[in-house]
Coordinates of C-alpha atoms and ligand atoms in Angstrom, one line a residue:
M1 CA -10.7 44.4 12.6
A2 CA -9.6 41.6 14.9
Y3 CA -7.9 38.3 14.9
D4 CA -10.1 35.9 16.9
Y5 CA -11.1 33.7 14.0
A6 CA -7.6 33.9 12.5
F7 CA -6.2 32.7 15.9
V8 CA -8.6 29.6 15.7
H9 CA -6.7 28.7 12.5
L10 CA -3.3 29.6 13.9
K11 CA -3.8 27.6 17.0
F12 CA -5.9 24.7 16.0
T13 CA -6.2 24.0 12.3
I14 CA -2.9 25.0 10.8
P15 CA -0.7 23.1 13.3
L16 CA -2.7 19.9 12.9
A17 CA -2.6 20.3 9.1
L18 CA 1.2 20.7 9.3
L19 CA 1.6 17.8 11.6
L20 CA -0.4 15.6 9.3
T21 CA 1.6 16.8 6.3
G22 CA 4.8 15.8 8.1
I23 CA 3.4 12.4 8.9
A24 CA 2.0 11.8 5.4
Y25 CA 4.9 13.4 3.4
P26 CA 6.8 10.2 2.6
I27 CA 3.7 8.4 1.4
L28 CA 2.3 11.2 -0.6
H29 CA 2.4 10.7 -4.4
R30 CA 1.4 13.1 -7.2
I31 CA -1.9 11.3 -7.5
H32 CA -2.8 12.3 -3.9
F33 CA -2.2 16.0 -4.7
L34 CA -4.6 15.6 -7.6
Q35 CA -7.1 13.8 -5.3
I36 CA -6.9 16.4 -2.5
G37 CA -6.7 19.3 -4.9
S38 CA -9.9 18.3 -6.8
L39 CA -11.7 17.7 -3.6
I40 CA -10.8 21.1 -2.2
I41 CA -12.0 22.8 -5.4
L42 CA -15.3 20.8 -5.3
S43 CA -15.9 21.5 -1.6
F44 CA -15.1 25.1 -2.1
V45 CA -17.5 25.5 -5.0
A46 CA -20.2 23.5 -3.3
T47 CA -20.0 25.3 0.0
L48 CA -19.6 28.9 -1.2
P49 CA -23.2 29.7 -2.3
W50 CA -24.6 27.8 0.7
D51 CA -22.4 29.6 3.2
A52 CA -23.1 32.9 1.5
Y53 CA -26.8 32.3 1.9
L54 CA -26.5 31.5 5.6
I55 CA -24.6 34.7 6.3
K56 CA -26.9 36.8 4.1
S57 CA -29.9 35.4 6.0
N58 CA -28.2 36.1 9.3
I59 CA -28.4 32.4 10.3
W60 CA -24.6 32.7 10.9
T61 CA -23.0 35.9 12.1
Y62 CA -19.5 37.0 12.7
P63 CA -19.0 39.8 15.1
P64 CA -16.8 42.5 13.3
D65 CA -14.5 42.4 16.3
A66 CA -13.6 38.7 15.6
I67 CA -12.6 38.8 12.0
I68 CA -9.9 40.5 10.0
G69 CA -12.3 42.1 7.6
P70 CA -12.0 41.1 3.9
R71 CA -15.0 39.1 2.6
F72 CA -15.9 37.3 -0.6
W73 CA -19.7 37.0 -1.3
G74 CA -20.1 38.2 2.3
I75 CA -18.0 35.3 3.6
P76 CA -15.0 36.2 5.8
I77 CA -11.7 35.0 4.4
E78 CA -11.1 33.0 7.6
E79 CA -14.3 31.1 6.8
L80 CA -13.2 30.5 3.2
F81 CA -9.9 29.2 4.5
F82 CA -11.9 26.8 6.7
F83 CA -13.4 25.0 3.6
V84 CA -9.8 24.4 2.4
I85 CA -8.1 23.4 5.6
Q86 CA -10.9 21.0 6.8
T87 CA -10.9 19.2 3.4
Y88 CA -7.1 19.0 3.5
M89 CA -6.9 17.7 7.1
T90 CA -9.7 15.1 6.6
S91 CA -8.1 14.0 3.3
L92 CA -4.7 13.4 5.0
F93 CA -6.4 11.4 7.8
Y94 CA -8.0 9.3 5.2
I95 CA -4.8 8.8 3.1
I96 CA -2.7 7.9 6.2
L97 CA -5.3 5.4 7.5
S98 CA -5.9 3.9 4.1
K99 CA -2.2 3.4 3.2
P100 CA -2.0 -0.2 4.2
L101 CA -5.1 -1.1 2.1
F102 CA -4.6 -2.6 -1.3
H103 CA -7.7 -1.1 -3.0
P104 CA -8.1 -3.4 -6.1
I105 CA -9.1 -6.3 -3.9
Y106 CA -12.0 -4.3 -2.5
L107 CA -13.6 -4.3 -6.0
K108 CA -14.5 -7.9 -5.2
T109 CA -18.0 -7.0 -4.3
Q110 CA -18.8 -5.3 -7.5
R111 CA -20.3 -8.4 -8.9
N112 CA -22.0 -11.2 -6.9
T113 CA -22.4 -8.7 -4.2
P114 CA -22.9 -10.2 -0.7
T115 CA -26.4 -9.6 0.5
W116 CA -25.4 -7.5 3.5
I117 CA -23.6 -5.0 1.1
S118 CA -26.5 -4.8 -1.3
R119 CA -28.9 -4.2 1.6
G120 CA -26.5 -1.8 3.3
K121 CA -26.2 0.2 0.2
V122 CA -30.0 0.5 -0.3
L123 CA -30.4 1.2 3.4
G124 CA -27.8 3.9 3.2
Q125 CA -29.3 5.5 0.1
A126 CA -32.8 5.4 1.7
T127 CA -31.5 7.0 4.9
L128 CA -29.8 9.8 3.0
V129 CA -32.9 10.5 0.9
A130 CA -35.1 10.5 4.0
L131 CA -32.7 12.9 5.8
A132 CA -32.4 15.2 2.8
L133 CA -36.3 15.3 2.6
L134 CA -36.4 16.0 6.3
G135 CA -34.0 18.9 5.7
G136 CA -36.3 20.2 3.0
H137 CA -39.3 19.9 5.3
L138 CA -37.5 21.8 8.1
I139 CA -36.5 24.6 5.8
K140 CA -40.1 24.9 4.5
S141 CA -41.5 25.0 8.1
G142 CA -39.0 27.8 9.0
G143 CA -38.2 28.7 12.6
P144 CA -35.9 26.7 14.9
G145 CA -35.4 23.8 12.4
T146 CA -34.1 26.1 9.6
Y147 CA -30.4 25.8 10.1
L148 CA -30.5 22.0 10.6
G149 CA -32.7 21.7 7.5
L150 CA -30.3 23.8 5.5
I151 CA -27.4 21.5 6.4
L152 CA -29.3 18.3 5.6
A153 CA -30.9 19.5 2.4
W154 CA -27.5 20.9 1.1
A155 CA -25.1 18.1 2.1
L156 CA -27.0 14.9 1.8
P157 CA -27.8 15.0 -1.9
F158 CA -24.0 15.1 -2.5
A159 CA -23.5 12.3 0.0
L160 CA -26.3 10.3 -1.8
L161 CA -24.6 10.9 -5.2
T162 CA -21.1 9.7 -4.0
F163 CA -22.7 6.7 -2.0
T164 CA -24.7 5.7 -5.1
V165 CA -21.5 5.7 -7.2
A166 CA -19.2 4.0 -4.6
G167 CA -21.5 2.6 -1.9
K168 CA -20.5 -1.1 -2.4
F169 CA -16.8 -0.1 -2.4
I170 CA -17.2 2.1 0.7
L171 CA -19.0 -0.7 2.6
T172 CA -16.4 -3.3 1.6
L173 CA -13.4 -1.2 2.9
P174 CA -12.4 -2.0 6.5
W175 CA -14.0 0.5 8.9
P176 CA -10.7 1.9 10.3
S177 CA -10.1 3.4 6.8
T178 CA -13.5 5.0 6.5
V179 CA -15.1 5.5 9.9
L180 CA -12.0 6.7 11.6
P181 CA -11.1 9.4 9.1
I182 CA -14.6 10.7 9.5
L183 CA -14.8 10.5 13.3
I184 CA -11.3 11.8 14.3
P185 CA -11.4 15.1 12.5
T186 CA -15.1 15.5 13.4
V187 CA -14.5 15.2 17.1
Y188 CA -11.5 17.5 16.8
L189 CA -13.5 20.1 15.0
W190 CA -16.3 19.8 17.5
L191 CA -13.9 20.7 20.2
V192 CA -12.5 23.6 18.2
D193 CA -16.1 24.8 17.5
E194 CA -17.0 24.5 21.1
L195 CA -14.2 26.8 22.0
A196 CA -15.0 29.3 19.2
L197 CA -18.7 29.4 20.0
G198 CA -17.9 29.8 23.7
R199 CA -15.6 32.8 22.9
G200 CA -18.2 34.3 20.4
T201 CA -15.9 34.0 17.4
W202 CA -19.0 33.1 15.4
S203 CA -22.6 32.6 16.5
I204 CA -25.8 31.1 15.3
Q205 CA -29.1 33.1 15.3
S206 CA -31.3 31.8 18.1
G207 CA -34.5 31.8 16.1
T208 CA -33.1 29.4 13.5
K209 CA -31.6 26.7 15.7
L210 CA -33.2 23.9 17.8
G211 CA -31.4 25.0 20.9
F212 CA -30.0 21.5 21.8
C213 CA -26.3 21.2 22.5
L214 CA -24.3 18.0 22.0
F215 CA -22.1 19.1 24.9
G216 CA -21.1 22.5 26.4
V217 CA -22.3 25.2 24.0
L218 CA -21.9 23.0 20.8
D219 CA -25.2 23.3 19.0
I220 CA -26.5 20.1 17.5
E221 CA -26.5 21.8 14.1
E222 CA -22.8 22.6 14.3
A223 CA -22.0 19.0 15.4
T224 CA -24.1 17.8 12.4
F225 CA -22.4 20.2 10.0
F226 CA -18.9 18.8 10.8
L227 CA -20.0 15.2 10.8
V228 CA -21.8 15.4 7.4
T229 CA -19.0 17.5 5.7
N230 CA -16.4 15.0 6.8
I231 CA -18.6 12.2 5.5
L232 CA -18.8 14.1 2.2
I233 CA -15.0 14.4 2.1
V234 CA -14.3 10.7 2.9
F235 CA -17.0 9.5 0.4
G236 CA -15.5 11.8 -2.3
L237 CA -12.0 10.4 -1.7
A238 CA -13.4 6.8 -1.8
V239 CA -15.0 7.5 -5.1
F240 CA -11.6 8.6 -6.4
D241 CA -9.9 5.5 -5.0
Q242 CA -12.5 3.2 -6.5
Y243 CA -11.8 4.7 -10.0
L244 CA -8.1 4.4 -9.4
A245 CA -8.4 0.8 -8.3
I246 CA -10.3 0.0 -11.6
I247 CA -7.7 1.8 -13.7
Y248 CA -4.7 0.0 -11.9
A249 CA -6.3 -3.4 -11.6
F250 CA -7.4 -4.1 -15.1
P251 CA -4.7 -3.9 -17.8
H252 CA -7.1 -5.4 -20.3
I253 CA -9.2 -2.2 -20.0
F254 CA -6.3 0.2 -19.4
P255 CA -3.3 -1.3 -21.1
T256 CA -1.0 1.6 -20.1
V257 CA -1.4 3.9 -17.2
P258 CA 0.6 7.2 -17.1
H259 CA 2.3 8.4 -13.9
T260 CA -0.9 10.2 -12.9
P261 CA -4.1 8.8 -14.5
T262 CA -5.9 11.4 -16.5
P263 CA -9.3 12.8 -15.7
I264 CA -10.6 11.1 -18.9
M265 CA -9.4 7.7 -17.6
M266 CA -11.3 8.4 -14.4
V267 CA -14.5 9.1 -16.4
E268 CA -13.9 6.0 -18.5
S269 CA -13.5 3.9 -15.4
R270 CA -16.9 5.1 -14.2
L271 CA -18.5 4.4 -17.6
I272 CA -17.2 0.9 -17.9
G273 CA -19.8 -1.6 -16.7
T274 CA -18.8 -4.0 -14.0
S275 CA -19.5 -6.8 -16.5
K276 CA -16.2 -5.9 -18.1
F277 CA -14.3 -6.3 -14.8
D278 CA -12.0 -9.4 -14.7
M279 CA -13.1 -10.7 -11.3
E280 CA -10.8 -13.7 -11.6
R281 CA -7.9 -11.3 -11.6
I282 CA -9.3 -9.7 -8.5
Q283 CA -9.5 -13.1 -6.9
G284 CA -5.9 -13.8 -8.0
L285 CA -4.7 -10.5 -6.6
Q286 CA -6.4 -11.3 -3.3
E287 CA -4.6 -14.7 -3.2
A288 CA -1.3 -13.0 -3.9
V289 CA -1.7 -10.5 -1.1
I290 CA -2.7 -13.3 1.3
R291 CA 0.5 -15.2 0.3
L292 CA 2.6 -12.1 0.8
K293 CA 1.1 -11.3 4.2
R294 CA 1.4 -14.9 5.4
K295 CA 5.0 -15.5 4.2
S296 CA 6.9 -12.3 4.6
R297 CA 6.3 -9.6 7.2
S298 CA 9.2 -7.4 5.8
F299 CA 8.0 -7.4 2.2
Y300 CA 4.3 -7.1 3.2
L301 CA 5.0 -4.0 5.2
A302 CA 7.3 -2.5 2.5
N303 CA 4.9 -3.3 -0.3
S304 CA 2.2 -1.1 1.2
L305 CA 4.4 1.9 0.5
F306 CA 4.2 1.5 -3.2
T307 CA 1.3 2.7 -5.3
G308 CA -0.5 1.9 -8.5
R309 CA 0.4 -0.8 -11.0
L310 CA 4.0 -1.1 -9.6
R311 CA 2.5 -2.3 -6.3
I312 CA 0.3 -4.8 -8.0
D313 CA 3.1 -6.2 -10.2
L314 CA 5.5 -6.5 -7.2
I315 CA 2.8 -8.5 -5.3
L316 CA 2.3 -10.7 -8.4
L317 CA 6.0 -11.2 -8.8
Y318 CA 6.4 -12.1 -5.1
S319 CA 3.5 -14.6 -5.4
F320 CA 5.2 -16.4 -8.4
C321 CA 8.6 -16.5 -6.6
R322 CA 7.1 -17.8 -3.4
L323 CA 5.0 -20.4 -5.2
A324 CA 8.0 -21.7 -7.2
D325 CA 10.1 -21.8 -4.1
D326 CA 7.4 -23.6 -2.1
L327 CA 6.8 -26.2 -4.9
V328 CA 10.4 -27.2 -4.8
D329 CA 10.9 -26.9 -1.0
E330 CA 7.8 -29.0 -0.3
S331 CA 8.8 -31.8 -2.8
K332 CA 9.4 -35.1 -1.2
S333 CA 11.9 -36.5 -3.7
Q334 CA 14.4 -35.4 -6.3
Q335 CA 12.0 -36.7 -8.9
E336 CA 9.2 -34.4 -7.6
V337 CA 11.6 -31.4 -7.8
T338 CA 12.5 -32.2 -11.4
K339 CA 8.8 -32.6 -12.1
W340 CA 8.0 -29.1 -10.9
T341 CA 11.1 -27.4 -12.3
S342 CA 10.5 -28.8 -15.8
K343 CA 6.9 -27.7 -15.6
L344 CA 8.0 -24.2 -14.5
Y345 CA 10.5 -24.1 -17.4
K346 CA 7.8 -25.1 -19.8
F347 CA 5.5 -22.4 -18.4
L348 CA 8.3 -19.8 -19.0
D349 CA 8.9 -21.2 -22.5
M350 CA 5.2 -20.7 -23.4
H351 CA 5.6 -17.0 -22.7
Y352 CA 9.1 -16.4 -23.8
K353 CA 9.9 -19.0 -26.5
P354 CA 6.6 -19.4 -28.3
S355 CA 8.4 -20.6 -31.4
A356 CA 9.8 -23.6 -29.4
K357 CA 6.2 -24.6 -28.6
T358 CA 5.8 -28.3 -28.7
T359 CA 2.0 -28.5 -28.0
N360 CA -1.0 -26.5 -29.0
T361 CA -1.9 -26.0 -25.3
S362 CA -2.5 -22.4 -24.2
P363 CA -0.6 -21.2 -21.0
S364 CA -3.9 -21.1 -19.1
S365 CA -4.9 -24.7 -19.9
F366 CA -1.3 -25.8 -19.3
I367 CA -1.5 -24.2 -15.8
S368 CA -4.9 -25.7 -15.0
T369 CA -3.9 -29.2 -16.2
F370 CA -0.4 -29.4 -14.7
F371 CA -0.4 -27.3 -11.5
P372 CA -2.5 -27.6 -8.3
P373 CA -5.4 -25.0 -7.9
S374 CA -3.4 -23.1 -5.2
A375 CA -0.8 -22.3 -7.9
H376 CA -3.1 -21.1 -10.7
S377 CA -3.3 -17.4 -9.9
A378 CA 0.4 -17.0 -9.1
L379 CA 1.2 -18.4 -12.5
S380 CA -1.6 -16.9 -14.6
Y381 CA -1.0 -13.3 -13.4
L382 CA 2.8 -13.1 -13.5
P383 CA 3.4 -9.9 -15.5
T384 CA 5.5 -11.7 -18.1
P385 CA 5.3 -9.0 -20.8
I386 CA 7.2 -6.6 -18.5
L387 CA 9.6 -9.1 -16.9
P388 CA 12.9 -10.1 -18.6
P389 CA 13.1 -13.9 -19.1
E390 CA 16.7 -14.6 -18.1
P391 CA 16.3 -13.9 -14.4
L392 CA 13.1 -16.0 -14.3
Y393 CA 14.9 -19.0 -15.8
E394 CA 17.9 -18.5 -13.4
L395 CA 15.5 -18.4 -10.5
I396 CA 14.3 -21.9 -11.3
R397 CA 17.9 -23.0 -11.8
G398 CA 18.6 -21.7 -8.2
F399 CA 15.7 -23.8 -6.9
E400 CA 17.1 -26.8 -8.7
M401 CA 20.4 -26.2 -6.8
D402 CA 18.3 -26.3 -3.5
S403 CA 17.1 -29.7 -4.4
Q404 CA 20.6 -31.1 -4.9
F405 CA 21.2 -31.4 -1.2
S406 CA 21.3 -34.9 0.2
S407 CA 23.0 -36.6 3.1
T408 CA 26.1 -37.1 0.9
N409 CA 25.9 -34.1 -1.5
F410 CA 26.4 -30.5 -0.7
P411 CA 26.3 -28.3 -3.8
I412 CA 27.9 -25.2 -2.2
S413 CA 31.6 -26.1 -2.2
T414 CA 33.3 -22.7 -2.6
E415 CA 32.5 -19.1 -2.1
A416 CA 31.9 -18.8 -5.8
D417 CA 29.2 -21.5 -5.6
L418 CA 27.6 -19.6 -2.8
N419 CA 27.7 -16.4 -4.8
Q420 CA 26.3 -18.2 -7.9
Y421 CA 23.4 -19.7 -5.8
A422 CA 22.6 -16.3 -4.3
Q423 CA 22.7 -14.8 -7.8
Y424 CA 20.2 -17.3 -9.0
V425 CA 17.6 -17.1 -6.1
A426 CA 17.9 -13.5 -5.1
G427 CA 20.1 -11.5 -7.5
T428 CA 17.5 -12.4 -10.1
V429 CA 14.7 -11.1 -7.8
G430 CA 16.5 -7.8 -7.5
E431 CA 16.8 -7.5 -11.2
L432 CA 13.1 -8.4 -11.7
C433 CA 12.1 -5.7 -9.1
V434 CA 14.2 -3.1 -10.9
A435 CA 12.7 -4.1 -14.3
L436 CA 9.2 -3.4 -12.9
I437 CA 10.3 -0.1 -11.4
I438 CA 11.9 1.1 -14.7
H439 CA 8.8 0.0 -16.7
H440 CA 6.3 1.7 -14.4
C441 CA 8.2 4.8 -13.2
A442 CA 10.9 5.7 -15.7
P443 CA 11.0 3.8 -19.0
D444 CA 13.1 6.7 -20.4
L445 CA 16.0 6.5 -18.0
P446 CA 19.4 6.7 -19.7
A447 CA 20.7 3.3 -20.7
E448 CA 23.8 3.6 -18.3
T449 CA 21.5 4.3 -15.4
K450 CA 19.3 1.3 -16.2
S451 CA 22.4 -0.9 -16.4
L452 CA 23.8 0.5 -13.2
L453 CA 20.5 -0.2 -11.4
R454 CA 20.4 -3.8 -12.9
S455 CA 23.8 -4.7 -11.7
A456 CA 23.4 -3.0 -8.2
S457 CA 20.1 -4.8 -7.8
R458 CA 21.8 -8.1 -8.4
T459 CA 24.5 -7.4 -5.8
M460 CA 21.8 -6.2 -3.3
G461 CA 19.8 -9.4 -3.9
I462 CA 22.9 -11.5 -3.0
A463 CA 23.4 -9.4 0.1
L464 CA 19.9 -10.1 1.2
Q465 CA 20.3 -13.8 0.4
Y466 CA 23.4 -14.0 2.6
V467 CA 21.4 -12.5 5.5
N468 CA 18.7 -15.0 4.8
I469 CA 21.2 -17.9 4.9
A470 CA 22.8 -16.5 8.1
R471 CA 19.4 -16.3 9.7
D472 CA 18.4 -19.8 8.7
I473 CA 21.5 -21.9 9.6
V474 CA 19.5 -23.9 12.2
T475 CA 16.3 -24.3 10.2
D476 CA 18.2 -25.2 7.0
A477 CA 20.2 -27.8 9.0
E478 CA 16.9 -29.3 10.1
M479 CA 16.1 -29.8 6.4
G480 CA 19.5 -31.3 5.8
R481 CA 20.9 -28.2 4.0
A482 CA 24.0 -26.2 4.7
Y483 CA 24.8 -23.3 2.5
I484 CA 28.1 -22.3 4.2
P485 CA 30.8 -23.3 1.6
T486 CA 32.8 -26.4 2.2
T487 CA 36.0 -24.3 2.1
W488 CA 34.8 -22.1 5.0
L489 CA 33.9 -25.1 7.0
K490 CA 37.3 -26.7 6.4
E491 CA 39.0 -23.6 7.7
V492 CA 37.3 -24.1 11.0
G493 CA 37.7 -27.9 11.0
L494 CA 34.0 -28.7 10.3
T495 CA 32.3 -30.9 7.7
H496 CA 28.8 -30.3 6.4
E497 CA 27.6 -33.4 8.2
E498 CA 28.9 -32.0 11.5
L499 CA 27.3 -28.6 10.9
I500 CA 23.9 -30.2 10.1
A501 CA 24.1 -32.4 13.2
S502 CA 25.0 -29.5 15.5
P503 CA 24.2 -26.1 13.9
R504 CA 24.8 -24.0 17.1
G505 CA 27.7 -22.9 19.2
P506 CA 30.7 -20.5 18.9
I507 CA 32.2 -22.0 15.7
V508 CA 28.9 -21.7 13.9
E509 CA 28.5 -18.1 15.3
G510 CA 31.9 -17.3 13.8
L511 CA 30.7 -18.6 10.4
R512 CA 27.5 -16.7 10.7
K513 CA 29.4 -13.5 11.4
R514 CA 31.7 -14.1 8.4
L515 CA 28.6 -14.5 6.1
L516 CA 27.0 -11.4 7.6
D517 CA 30.3 -9.4 7.0
E518 CA 30.1 -10.5 3.3
A519 CA 26.4 -9.5 3.2
F520 CA 27.1 -6.0 4.6
K521 CA 30.1 -5.6 2.2
L522 CA 27.8 -6.2 -0.8
Y523 CA 25.1 -4.1 0.7
A524 CA 27.6 -1.2 1.1
E525 CA 28.7 -1.6 -2.5
S526 CA 25.2 -1.5 -4.0
R527 CA 23.3 0.8 -1.5
P528 CA 24.6 4.1 -3.1
S529 CA 23.1 3.1 -6.4
M530 CA 19.7 3.1 -4.9
D531 CA 19.7 6.9 -5.0
Q532 CA 19.3 6.5 -8.8
I533 CA 16.0 4.7 -8.4
P534 CA 13.1 6.9 -9.5
K535 CA 11.8 9.0 -6.6
E536 CA 8.4 7.4 -6.3
A537 CA 9.8 3.9 -5.9
R538 CA 13.0 4.8 -4.0
G539 CA 11.7 5.2 -0.5
P540 CA 9.6 2.0 -0.5
M541 CA 12.5 0.0 -2.2
V542 CA 15.0 1.3 0.4
G543 CA 12.4 0.4 3.1
A544 CA 12.1 -3.1 1.7
V545 CA 15.9 -3.6 1.6
E546 CA 16.5 -2.0 5.0
T547 CA 13.9 -4.0 6.8
Y548 CA 15.5 -7.2 5.5
M549 CA 19.1 -6.0 6.3
E550 CA 17.8 -5.1 9.7
I551 CA 17.5 -8.9 10.3
G552 CA 21.2 -9.0 9.7
R553 CA 21.8 -6.2 12.2
V554 CA 19.7 -8.0 14.8
L555 CA 21.7 -11.2 14.1
R556 CA 24.9 -9.3 14.6
E557 CA 23.7 -8.0 18.0
S558 CA 23.0 -11.7 18.8
D559 CA 21.6 -11.1 22.3
E560 CA 18.6 -9.3 20.7
F561 CA 17.4 -12.4 18.8
V562 CA 13.7 -12.8 18.7
L563 CA 13.4 -16.4 17.8
R564 CA 10.0 -17.2 16.4
K565 CA 9.4 -20.6 14.8
G566 CA 13.1 -21.1 14.8
K567 CA 13.8 -17.9 12.9
A568 CA 15.3 -14.6 14.2
T569 CA 13.0 -11.7 13.4
V570 CA 13.1 -8.0 13.9
P571 CA 10.7 -6.7 16.6
K572 CA 7.7 -4.9 15.2
L573 CA 8.6 -1.5 16.6
R574 CA 12.2 -1.7 15.2
R575 CA 10.9 -2.8 11.8
G576 CA 8.5 0.2 11.8
K577 CA 11.3 2.6 12.8
T578 CA 13.5 1.2 10.0
I579 CA 10.8 1.7 7.4
L580 CA 10.1 5.3 8.6
K581 CA 13.8 6.2 8.6
A582 CA 14.1 4.8 5.0
L583 CA 11.1 6.8 3.9
F584 CA 12.1 10.1 5.4
T585 CA 15.7 9.9 4.3
S586 CA 15.4 8.5 0.8
Ligands
LIG1 C1 8.2 -4.8 -1.5 C2 8.9 -5.7 -2.4 C3 10.2 -5.3 -2.9 C4 8.3 -6.9 -2.6 C5 8.6 -7.9 -3.5 C6 10.0 -8.6 -3.4 C7 10.0 -9.9 -4.0 C8 9.5 -10.1 -5.4 C9 10.5 -10.9 -3.3 C10 10.5 -12.3 -3.7 C11 11.0 -13.2 -2.6 C12 11.0 -14.6 -2.9 C13 9.9 -15.5 -2.3 C14 12.0 -15.2 -3.6 C15 12.2 -16.6 -3.8 C16 13.7 -17.0 -3.5 C17 14.0 -16.6 -2.1 C18 13.4 -17.3 -1.0 C19 14.8 -15.5 -1.9 C20 14.9 -14.8 -0.6 C21 14.0 -13.9 -0.1 C22 13.7 -13.9 1.3 O1 12.4 -14.2 1.4 P1 11.9 -14.9 2.8 O2 12.7 -14.5 4.0 O3 10.4 -14.6 2.9 O4 12.1 -16.3 2.4 P2 12.4 -17.6 3.1 O5 11.8 -17.4 4.5 O6 13.8 -17.9 3.1 O7 11.6 -18.7 2.4 C23 15.3 -13.5 -0.5 C24 16.3 -13.1 0.5 C25 15.5 -12.7 -1.8 C26 15.0 -11.3 -1.7 C27 15.6 -10.4 -2.7 C28 15.1 -9.3 -3.1 C29 13.8 -8.7 -2.6 C30 15.9 -8.5 -4.0 C31 16.5 -7.3 -3.3 C32 17.0 -6.2 -4.3 C33 16.3 -5.1 -4.6 C34 15.0 -4.9 -3.9 C35 16.8 -4.2 -5.6 C36 17.4 -3.0 -4.9 C37 17.8 -2.1 -6.0 C38 19.1 -1.6 -6.1 C39 19.3 -0.6 -7.2 C40 20.2 -1.9 -5.3

């Protein structure tokens, strides 16, 4: 009995697995445990007979003075543990590197597949078949090609199966999320293997190997083994992600999705033909993600921390809010604003007041007739059945207030007006976000908790809007707008006209500070209630709020301003740190 092989785990695999667990911990959801767990079981069951055969045929041997002793089917327990830990580590690499991806949009190539993907899939399948056949041939011939043959003939049919099921999806995913989680653990395990082979912890029979080394004493067969097994793990995870993407993306096929989609749903998602996929919705989701990425760094980063349908619906909500805001902001006249807001009200009426319907037009033909093509998806895919109507109507009312600014009219006279405005444009957004969270994560929350969350989310929305106004004093002035209440301006001897003509200087800084103080007061009032947000949405929501409030903190530190396009932003590193802190502490 000895501990050489056990030490390989203690020194190299377990510490890395622990480190990866620590890094991935805040982004791991129940579904990931199901994903990793199923893959560990599959890889264990698939490797067991193969490994037992290798040991029985003396292709692989373990000197008795390198292992603790207990065996199952002749396989030392350290080796059995290897199946588990390698699958676990590679899965975590994949999950971490795939986190920023929004998988539903990678279903876009399922129909009207680009030629390079169709060809790539056929080429991949042909290569896997050829290599598996080569493996069979090497086994039949016996001698030095046996071990390589056994690896190829065993692993590649599994790879072929998974690639056949999810090849287009795998090829559509960005390479850092597929190639890197294969390569990084492979190279790491090559180095570990090199060390173990060098120390004689395990060895390969000389008559059954080719005798080429990739480097040092690392036989080409061992290098191939780690490469193909990591390919198998990543392909397996991608199959799982493809099924999840189908389940989450298509409410017309899966109207409700439980916390953790069931294995039956996974099978169903496989059996449904791609002809049933709503590719227009995928296109709409893609447009919404692009809008989010272009317009808001903070929310884009925070959004990637959510999962499932909640993530999709938050993106769609953002897209609607942004579109409505832009339609009003980009209007050239008061009439144009009224044109858009009345169309938006009508759009909401069609969903929420069908009895008040004045025409026989359907919402989709109303959208395509009265809105520009760039607005269609943001309106068509707003998850109206889940969202309460009042905040949506109020949001449009807030945009109407925006349009009332003119060289002689400043609608924000008092602090109460400011609060009302912020309620309309941002308190509503908080309430809508919470409605989505409750629907997707905890529909059975007690009524008092729901109402606490609603009112806190309104307050938090106002806090964020105050930060937004404090940040944009200069850019708003350039558009002829001043949100600082007339009463505050009077106290410092300013008028709106003067603020707009000269939005910089110590007096304005004083006003900015006052607004930020109000923002942080409201933030402090509502922040404790965020602990009542269901666990799976809490960290990401806190992350979203904190990255936005961080703009306020940067503004308060004034010398740290990073002025970009006239706006103060939080440096990337600081934004990343804020998100991580929120995730690890919520
Ligand atoms: C990850 C995530 C939460 C994403 C979605 C959030 C979402 C739907 C945002 C919509 C934003 C939007 C375009 C609203 C239109 C009105 C508007 C412009 C509001 C201002 C947003 C700032 O956006 P940005 O800086 O990009 O805009 P401009 O450059 O000024 O054009 C606002 C400041 C409002 C943002 C308000 C919220 C996201 C609500 C915050 C409250 C919560 C998240 C609830 C917290 C829960 C509890 C229980 C306290």
